[in-house]
Short mmCIF file of C-alpha atoms in Angstrom, two decimals:
data_model
loop_
_atom_site.label_atom_id
_atom_site.label_comp_id
_atom_site.label_asym_id
_atom_site.label_seq_id
_atom_site.Cartn_x
_atom_site.Cartn_y
_atom_site.Cartn_z
CA UNK L 1 100.39 248.00 38.37
CA UNK L 2 102.78 246.15 41.32
CA UNK L 3 100.51 247.94 43.67
CA UNK L 4 97.41 246.38 42.30
CA UNK L 5 98.95 242.80 41.73
CA UNK L 6 99.82 243.00 45.30
CA UNK L 7 96.70 244.07 46.51
CA UNK L 8 94.69 241.45 44.49
CA UNK L 9 97.13 238.57 45.74
CA UNK L 10 96.44 239.98 49.27
CA UNK L 11 92.72 239.28 48.40
CA UNK L 12 93.27 236.00 47.43
CA UNK L 13 95.74 235.28 50.47
CA UNK L 14 92.64 236.63 52.98
CA UNK L 15 90.27 234.43 51.33
CA UNK L 16 92.32 231.40 51.57
CA UNK L 17 92.67 232.22 55.24
CA UNK L 18 88.76 232.49 55.56
CA UNK L 19 88.62 229.37 54.40
CA UNK L 20 90.91 227.51 56.67
CA UNK L 21 88.96 225.20 59.27
CA UNK L 22 89.95 226.18 63.22
CA UNK L 23 91.19 222.47 63.63
CA UNK L 24 93.30 223.01 60.95
CA UNK L 25 94.71 226.45 61.95
CA UNK L 26 95.56 225.07 65.77
CA UNK L 27 98.77 223.60 64.81
CA UNK L 28 100.12 226.79 63.53
CA UNK L 29 99.26 228.63 66.43
CA UNK L 30 100.82 228.62 70.15
CA UNK L 31 98.12 226.26 71.37
CA UNK L 32 99.80 222.88 71.89
CA UNK L 33 99.25 223.09 75.56
CA UNK L 34 95.32 223.07 75.26
CA UNK L 35 95.77 219.41 74.06
CA UNK L 36 96.09 218.44 77.66
CA UNK L 37 92.80 219.40 78.58
CA UNK L 38 90.13 218.18 76.10
CA UNK L 39 86.70 217.93 77.25
CA UNK L 40 83.40 217.18 74.91
CA UNK L 41 85.52 218.41 72.24
CA UNK L 42 86.55 221.55 73.61
CA UNK L 43 90.22 222.67 74.21
CA UNK L 44 90.94 224.48 77.30
CA UNK L 45 93.89 226.05 78.97
CA UNK L 46 96.10 229.19 79.60
CA UNK L 47 95.48 231.68 77.05
CA UNK L 48 98.94 233.17 75.23
CA UNK L 49 97.85 236.41 75.60
CA UNK L 50 96.02 236.88 78.98
CA UNK L 51 97.39 233.93 80.78
CA UNK L 52 95.30 232.19 83.64
CA UNK L 53 94.97 228.53 83.86
CA UNK L 54 91.66 228.07 81.80
CA UNK L 55 90.96 231.26 80.71
CA UNK L 56 90.82 230.11 76.80
CA UNK L 57 88.48 227.43 75.25
CA UNK L 58 88.55 226.42 71.67
CA UNK L 59 85.99 224.09 70.11
CA UNK L 60 87.32 223.17 66.82
CA UNK L 61 84.03 221.27 65.80
CA UNK L 62 81.38 224.24 66.39
CA UNK L 63 83.75 225.98 65.25
CA UNK L 64 84.14 228.61 68.31
CA UNK L 65 86.65 230.26 70.64
CA UNK L 66 86.05 232.13 73.97
CA UNK L 67 88.37 233.86 76.32
CA UNK L 68 87.72 236.29 79.49
CA UNK L 69 89.73 238.50 77.84
CA UNK L 70 87.82 238.88 74.68
CA UNK L 71 84.52 238.35 73.36
CA UNK L 72 85.77 235.04 71.29
CA UNK L 73 84.69 234.52 68.05
CA UNK L 74 83.91 231.80 65.07
CA UNK L 75 86.95 231.73 62.96
CA UNK L 76 90.25 231.02 62.84
CA UNK L 77 91.78 234.66 61.92
CA UNK L 78 90.15 235.92 65.01
CA UNK L 79 91.36 233.28 67.19
CA UNK L 80 94.98 233.79 65.76
CA UNK L 81 94.68 237.33 66.28
CA UNK L 82 93.67 237.15 70.03
CA UNK L 83 96.45 234.74 71.05
CA UNK L 84 99.01 236.56 69.25
CA UNK L 85 98.09 240.04 70.67
CA UNK L 86 96.80 241.23 67.10
CA UNK L 87 94.72 243.96 66.53
CA UNK L 88 92.48 242.84 63.32
CA UNK L 89 91.19 246.59 62.78
CA UNK L 90 94.72 247.30 61.78
CA UNK L 91 95.39 245.93 57.97
CA UNK L 92 99.01 244.78 58.84
CA UNK L 93 97.91 242.87 62.06
CA UNK L 94 95.01 241.38 59.86
CA UNK L 95 97.54 240.07 57.55
CA UNK L 96 99.79 238.58 60.23
CA UNK L 97 96.85 236.87 61.67
CA UNK L 98 95.94 235.59 58.06
CA UNK L 99 99.65 234.42 57.82
CA UNK L 100 99.60 232.77 61.01
CA UNK L 101 96.45 230.65 60.21
CA UNK L 102 98.13 229.72 56.86
CA UNK L 103 101.35 228.98 58.14
CA UNK L 104 103.10 231.22 55.18
CA UNK L 105 104.21 234.87 54.87
CA UNK L 106 101.70 237.47 53.28
CA UNK L 107 102.75 237.85 49.56
CA UNK L 108 104.69 240.74 48.50
CA UNK L 109 105.49 242.78 45.19
CA UNK L 110 105.42 240.75 42.14
CA UNK L 111 104.73 241.27 38.15
CA UNK L 112 102.25 238.96 36.26
CA UNK L 113 100.79 238.68 32.77
CA UNK L 114 97.31 238.68 31.48
CA UNK L 115 96.87 235.16 31.77
CA UNK L 116 98.35 234.95 35.12
CA UNK L 117 95.66 237.85 36.33
CA UNK L 118 92.90 235.84 34.78
CA UNK L 119 93.78 232.70 36.48
CA UNK L 120 94.21 234.60 39.82
CA UNK L 121 90.94 236.43 39.86
CA UNK L 122 89.36 233.25 38.90
CA UNK L 123 91.03 231.17 41.99
CA UNK L 124 89.53 234.30 44.05
CA UNK L 125 85.94 233.90 42.88
CA UNK L 126 86.21 230.06 43.13
CA UNK L 127 87.79 230.48 46.83
CA UNK L 128 84.95 232.71 47.70
CA UNK L 129 82.32 230.38 46.54
CA UNK L 130 83.81 227.88 48.30
CA UNK L 131 83.85 229.82 51.62
CA UNK L 132 80.50 230.96 51.36
CA UNK L 133 79.29 227.24 51.06
CA UNK L 134 81.36 225.96 53.58
CA UNK L 135 80.04 228.71 56.03
CA UNK L 136 76.20 227.81 55.06
CA UNK L 137 77.21 224.20 55.98
CA UNK L 138 78.76 225.26 59.26
CA UNK L 139 75.53 227.19 60.25
CA UNK L 140 73.20 224.48 59.47
CA UNK L 141 75.59 222.05 61.27
CA UNK L 142 75.55 224.50 64.19
CA UNK L 143 71.64 224.84 64.35
CA UNK L 144 71.16 221.20 64.28
CA UNK L 145 73.87 220.69 67.18
CA UNK L 146 72.46 223.32 69.30
CA UNK L 147 68.84 222.24 68.93
CA UNK L 148 70.10 218.60 69.89
CA UNK L 149 72.05 220.11 73.05
CA UNK L 150 69.21 222.04 74.01
CA UNK L 151 66.90 219.25 74.11
CA UNK L 152 69.35 216.81 75.82
CA UNK L 153 69.76 219.69 78.32
CA UNK L 154 65.86 220.54 78.73
CA UNK L 155 65.51 216.79 79.33
CA UNK L 156 68.37 216.33 81.92
CA UNK L 157 66.52 219.03 83.99
CA UNK L 158 62.93 217.61 83.79
CA UNK L 159 63.99 214.33 84.62
CA UNK L 160 65.72 215.49 87.94
CA UNK L 161 64.20 215.31 91.31
CA UNK L 162 62.46 218.17 92.64
CA UNK L 163 63.59 217.24 96.45
CA UNK L 164 66.93 215.72 96.57
CA UNK L 165 70.64 216.36 97.82
CA UNK L 166 70.84 220.06 96.07
CA UNK L 167 69.06 221.20 99.34
CA UNK L 168 71.58 219.79 101.54
CA UNK L 169 74.44 221.04 99.59
CA UNK L 170 72.87 224.69 99.43
CA UNK L 171 72.21 224.65 103.13
CA UNK L 172 76.04 223.81 103.87
CA UNK L 173 77.40 225.90 101.16
CA UNK L 174 75.60 228.86 102.57
CA UNK L 175 75.87 227.90 106.17
CA UNK L 176 72.38 227.83 106.91
CA UNK L 177 69.80 225.02 108.19
CA UNK L 178 67.84 223.80 105.13
CA UNK L 179 64.64 225.43 106.62
CA UNK L 180 66.41 228.75 106.59
CA UNK L 181 67.28 228.29 102.97
CA UNK L 182 65.58 230.57 100.50
CA UNK L 183 63.11 228.52 98.29
CA UNK L 184 64.20 228.06 94.66
CA UNK L 185 61.72 225.69 93.16
CA UNK L 186 63.24 225.29 89.90
CA UNK L 187 66.85 223.60 91.28
CA UNK L 188 66.66 219.80 91.28
CA UNK L 189 68.85 216.81 91.91
CA UNK L 190 70.41 214.54 89.71
CA UNK L 191 71.03 211.49 91.97
CA UNK L 192 73.74 209.95 89.60
CA UNK L 193 75.20 212.51 87.11
CA UNK L 194 78.13 210.97 85.15
CA UNK L 195 81.37 213.28 84.45
CA UNK L 196 82.59 212.92 81.23
CA UNK L 197 85.78 213.93 79.99
CA UNK L 198 88.42 213.76 77.29
CA UNK L 199 88.54 210.73 74.98
CA UNK L 200 90.18 207.60 75.15
CA UNK L 201 92.66 207.05 72.32
CA UNK L 202 92.29 203.25 72.13
CA UNK L 203 88.73 203.39 71.39
CA UNK L 204 88.15 204.51 67.60
CA UNK L 205 84.65 205.73 68.07
CA UNK L 206 86.47 208.48 70.11
CA UNK L 207 83.69 208.48 72.87
CA UNK L 208 83.92 210.74 76.17
CA UNK L 209 85.36 208.79 79.02
CA UNK L 210 83.40 208.53 82.22
CA UNK L 211 85.48 210.02 85.12
CA UNK L 212 82.88 209.04 87.82
CA UNK L 213 79.10 209.26 88.50
CA UNK L 214 77.80 211.16 91.45
CA UNK L 215 74.84 213.37 92.63
CA UNK L 216 74.99 216.79 91.07
CA UNK L 217 72.48 219.97 91.31
CA UNK L 218 70.62 220.86 88.09
CA UNK L 219 69.20 224.15 87.00
CA UNK L 220 67.69 225.31 84.38
CA UNK L 221 68.76 228.22 81.63
CA UNK L 222 65.89 229.90 80.50
CA UNK L 223 65.50 232.49 77.43
CA UNK L 224 63.68 235.77 77.35
CA UNK L 225 60.89 233.85 75.77
CA UNK L 226 60.41 231.40 79.06
CA UNK L 227 61.88 228.43 77.32
CA UNK L 228 64.14 226.04 78.93
CA UNK L 229 67.42 226.27 76.76
CA UNK L 230 69.99 224.66 78.48
CA UNK L 231 70.93 223.45 82.15
CA UNK L 232 73.82 223.92 84.49
CA UNK L 233 75.28 221.22 86.56
CA UNK L 234 76.99 221.36 89.84
CA UNK L 235 78.51 218.09 91.31
CA UNK L 236 78.15 217.58 95.02
CA UNK L 237 80.74 215.97 97.65
CA UNK L 238 79.29 216.63 101.02
CA UNK L 239 82.13 215.60 102.91
CA UNK L 240 84.47 218.01 100.99
CA UNK L 241 84.60 221.22 102.70
CA UNK L 242 84.17 224.39 102.27
CA UNK L 243 82.87 224.46 98.49
CA UNK L 244 81.20 220.74 98.98
CA UNK L 245 82.02 220.07 95.63
CA UNK L 246 84.27 217.23 94.58
CA UNK L 247 87.82 217.82 93.54
CA UNK L 248 88.49 216.60 90.05
CA UNK L 249 91.68 215.52 88.40
CA UNK L 250 92.57 214.78 84.77
CA UNK L 251 95.15 212.02 84.20
CA UNK L 252 97.76 214.44 84.60
CA UNK L 253 96.64 215.72 87.85
CA UNK L 254 95.47 219.07 86.33
CA UNK L 255 92.23 220.16 88.26
CA UNK L 256 89.17 220.08 86.34
CA UNK L 257 85.91 222.34 86.83
CA UNK L 258 83.12 220.66 89.14
CA UNK L 259 80.15 222.69 87.36
CA UNK L 260 79.39 222.37 83.84
CA UNK L 261 76.79 223.87 81.32
CA UNK L 262 74.75 222.16 78.60
CA UNK L 263 72.77 223.34 75.68
CA UNK L 264 72.81 227.05 75.39
CA UNK L 265 73.69 229.96 77.96
CA UNK L 266 74.12 233.06 76.05
CA UNK L 267 71.32 235.15 76.47
CA UNK L 268 69.67 233.03 79.09
CA UNK L 269 69.67 233.04 82.93
CA UNK L 270 69.24 230.59 85.92
CA UNK L 271 66.08 231.37 87.32
CA UNK L 272 65.98 231.16 91.37
CA UNK L 273 63.43 233.28 93.02
CA UNK L 274 60.77 235.02 91.81
CA UNK L 275 59.61 232.88 88.91
CA UNK L 276 56.27 230.75 88.07
CA UNK L 277 55.70 228.17 85.35
CA UNK L 278 52.96 228.57 82.87
CA UNK L 279 52.43 226.46 79.64
CA UNK L 280 55.76 224.67 80.09
CA UNK L 281 57.41 228.14 80.14
CA UNK L 282 59.54 229.58 83.09
CA UNK L 283 58.71 233.40 83.55
CA UNK L 284 59.55 236.09 85.81
CA UNK L 285 57.08 237.66 88.19
CA UNK L 286 55.66 240.81 86.89
CA UNK L 287 54.59 242.68 89.86
CA UNK L 288 58.33 242.51 91.05
CA UNK L 289 60.42 245.80 90.19
CA UNK L 290 63.64 244.67 91.67
CA UNK L 291 66.15 242.21 89.76
CA UNK L 292 69.18 240.60 91.50
CA UNK L 293 71.77 238.82 89.56
CA UNK L 294 74.82 237.18 90.00
CA UNK L 295 77.76 234.98 88.08
CA UNK L 296 76.87 231.81 90.23
CA UNK L 297 73.82 230.54 91.72
CA UNK L 298 75.40 230.08 95.32
CA UNK L 299 76.34 233.55 95.55
CA UNK L 300 72.99 235.02 94.35
CA UNK L 301 71.25 232.86 96.90
CA UNK L 302 73.48 234.14 99.79
CA UNK L 303 72.32 237.67 98.79
CA UNK L 304 68.72 236.31 98.85
CA UNK L 305 69.28 234.82 102.22
CA UNK L 306 70.82 237.78 103.73
CA UNK L 307 68.26 240.06 102.28
CA UNK L 308 65.36 237.85 103.31
CA UNK L 309 64.65 237.33 100.50
CA UNK L 310 62.71 240.37 99.36
CA UNK L 311 59.30 239.84 98.25
CA UNK L 312 59.64 242.84 95.40
CA UNK L 313 62.83 241.12 93.95
CA UNK L 314 63.59 238.34 91.29
CA UNK L 315 66.67 236.43 91.79
CA UNK L 316 68.63 234.97 89.06
CA UNK L 317 71.96 233.67 88.11
CA UNK L 318 73.87 234.52 84.78
CA UNK L 319 76.26 231.17 84.86
CA UNK L 320 79.17 233.04 84.13
CA UNK L 321 80.81 236.77 83.76
CA UNK L 322 80.59 236.65 79.74
CA UNK L 323 76.49 236.08 80.15
CA UNK L 324 76.45 238.78 83.11
CA UNK L 325 78.52 241.31 81.36
CA UNK L 326 77.51 240.90 77.59
CA UNK L 327 80.10 241.46 74.72
CA UNK L 328 82.29 244.33 74.52
CA UNK L 329 83.30 247.05 72.15
CA UNK L 330 86.53 245.35 70.38
CA UNK L 331 87.95 248.41 69.46
CA UNK L 332 87.89 249.98 73.26
CA UNK L 333 89.92 247.30 74.87
CA UNK L 334 92.94 248.10 76.83
CA UNK L 335 96.02 247.02 78.04
CA UNK L 336 96.21 245.43 81.72
CA UNK L 337 98.34 247.84 83.68
CA UNK L 338 101.00 245.47 84.99
CA UNK L 339 100.40 241.91 83.02
CA UNK L 340 102.34 240.98 79.95
CA UNK L 341 102.78 238.17 78.00
CA UNK L 342 105.49 236.71 75.59
CA UNK L 343 104.13 236.08 72.47
CA UNK L 344 105.65 232.98 69.98
CA UNK L 345 108.35 235.21 69.12
CA UNK L 346 109.43 236.10 72.77
CA UNK L 347 108.20 239.55 72.48
CA UNK L 348 106.35 240.78 75.48
CA UNK L 349 103.15 242.06 74.75
CA UNK L 350 100.08 243.53 76.86
CA UNK L 351 97.40 241.39 78.39
CA UNK L 352 94.26 242.79 76.77
CA UNK L 353 91.33 243.40 78.72
CA UNK L 354 87.76 243.60 77.21
CA UNK L 355 86.42 247.08 77.01
CA UNK L 356 83.87 248.42 79.65
CA UNK L 357 81.76 249.65 76.98
CA UNK L 358 79.10 247.35 75.79
CA UNK L 359 79.15 246.32 71.92
CA UNK L 360 76.73 248.18 69.41
CA UNK L 361 73.72 246.53 68.04
CA UNK L 362 73.59 243.64 70.50
CA UNK L 363 70.79 241.12 70.37
CA UNK L 364 68.48 239.36 72.83
CA UNK L 365 70.92 236.04 72.45
CA UNK L 366 74.34 237.88 73.27
CA UNK L 367 73.62 238.12 77.23
CA UNK L 368 71.19 237.85 80.39
CA UNK L 369 68.34 240.19 79.86
CA UNK L 370 66.86 242.11 82.49
CA UNK L 371 63.00 240.92 82.93
CA UNK L 372 60.36 243.49 81.43
CA UNK L 373 59.13 246.08 84.11
CA UNK L 374 62.03 245.91 86.34
CA UNK L 375 63.23 249.20 87.63
CA UNK L 376 66.13 248.56 90.11
CA UNK L 377 68.74 246.13 89.36
CA UNK L 378 71.36 244.91 91.83
CA UNK L 379 74.69 243.10 90.11
CA UNK L 380 76.84 240.54 92.30
CA UNK L 381 80.71 241.09 91.64
CA UNK L 382 83.20 238.12 92.67
CA UNK L 383 85.77 239.29 94.81
CA UNK L 384 87.92 236.06 93.72
CA UNK L 385 88.43 236.90 90.15
CA UNK L 386 91.21 239.14 88.52
CA UNK L 387 90.25 242.46 89.47
CA UNK L 388 90.76 244.52 86.51
CA UNK L 389 89.05 242.15 83.95
CA UNK L 390 85.93 241.91 86.62
CA UNK L 391 85.85 245.61 87.17
CA UNK L 392 85.62 246.13 83.28
CA UNK L 393 82.92 243.45 83.02
CA UNK L 394 80.81 244.88 85.48
CA UNK L 395 81.16 248.21 84.32
CA UNK L 396 80.00 247.16 81.00
CA UNK L 397 76.88 244.89 82.37
CA UNK L 398 75.98 248.20 84.47
CA UNK L 399 75.85 250.16 81.22
CA UNK L 400 74.12 247.59 79.19
CA UNK L 401 71.49 246.63 81.64
CA UNK L 402 70.89 250.18 82.51
CA UNK L 403 70.42 251.23 79.14
CA UNK L 404 66.69 250.70 79.23
CA UNK L 405 66.40 253.43 82.25
CA UNK L 406 66.58 251.07 85.19
CA UNK L 407 68.75 251.99 88.31
CA UNK L 408 71.80 249.66 88.16
CA UNK L 409 74.16 249.20 91.28
CA UNK L 410 77.14 246.66 91.89
CA UNK L 411 77.67 244.73 94.99
CA UNK L 412 81.40 243.88 95.62
CA UNK L 413 82.26 241.41 98.07
CA UNK L 414 85.86 242.09 99.93
CA UNK L 415 88.66 241.25 97.75
CA UNK L 416 89.38 237.35 97.51
CA UNK L 417 86.14 236.46 98.68
CA UNK L 418 82.53 235.58 97.28
CA UNK L 419 79.21 236.10 98.97
CA UNK L 420 78.64 232.53 99.89
CA UNK L 421 82.31 232.70 101.57
CA UNK L 422 81.07 235.49 103.78
CA UNK L 423 77.99 233.71 105.08
CA UNK L 424 80.12 230.67 106.26
CA UNK L 425 82.77 233.58 107.84
CA UNK L 426 80.04 235.32 109.56
CA UNK L 427 78.70 232.13 111.21
CA UNK L 428 82.41 231.82 112.71
CA UNK L 429 82.38 235.14 114.13
CA UNK L 430 84.75 236.52 111.58
#
């Protein structure tokens, strides 16, 4: 009887944890440092489990969280498990994650009478109903927000200039003359793009703060259907070598990224070379059997420049490593061979790395997809990222994109460099 009661109490405990909003759970997790870097409602900073400077991103409003050492998720329990180094496939760890979210311990053994049992069962049923209603509301709001963001991102790209400073930026970044630069017709320039960051506590509207306005390269994110679903922004500073991007600091002197993405990225790609426009769609050339894809625009164009570019090749960028690699099988994650991180109790726990095995039953929206008809794929790795996590991600990308029968190879630059860096070094005779 006690066992049954305990099980039922834990069912209620779990349902209560599932009903906790991500924003409400943050105060119970070791994430107070994220408040130092707020951009567009997203909290960014070091991950308590994986380390780094900006590996973890949490957006309580969506809600969603993502980390380079995990697939991320949309609930507070998963976030708690990740930052505390817990494995939710184990019942004990799952309950511990629920306890962290609720800020109270897991219920233990107890006796109850019939009235207490009926009351508890009614509370479980009511909590489940509330959770289902809240989840449906979040889904509706997320869909509305996504559609609005995609529309804004599409408009930002459509209104950018076809000829602009992005050509000069890319020529300098790749250390070539503008006329030598591979033609990437879908890249554009926004002459005056505002960089928004954080919020002004003195303003009751909680509107973002304008840090500066300057030119930016604008690239579209395109879904497999050909629709523009997002855009990628790269702010430009031609006086700032070697990257030719501005150094951006927040009020506390912490560096901020000079690149941002708007709209939807997952499942899309940035079309560079080998695409055509038809009836408002951007589509890959079906006569090109080879596909080259990297994380960033500059590295992918560096390879295109080194290759010619090749007339049989479609060149595209994923935007980031997660979109290139795709989600991993969470059950096959592994510990970093050397890195460990102290949890909230000071216990040293391993830093987990996402598995090299792709997650089963993926959809087209989960990651970049190779164009139909491609038989040869070359993936471009970054040599200036953490080597174990990057190697696992590239192996996952190779397996995922090769599942349809295409040959897939991975090209690595020397450790500590990217391909755009190599072009600059080669011009100096290094």
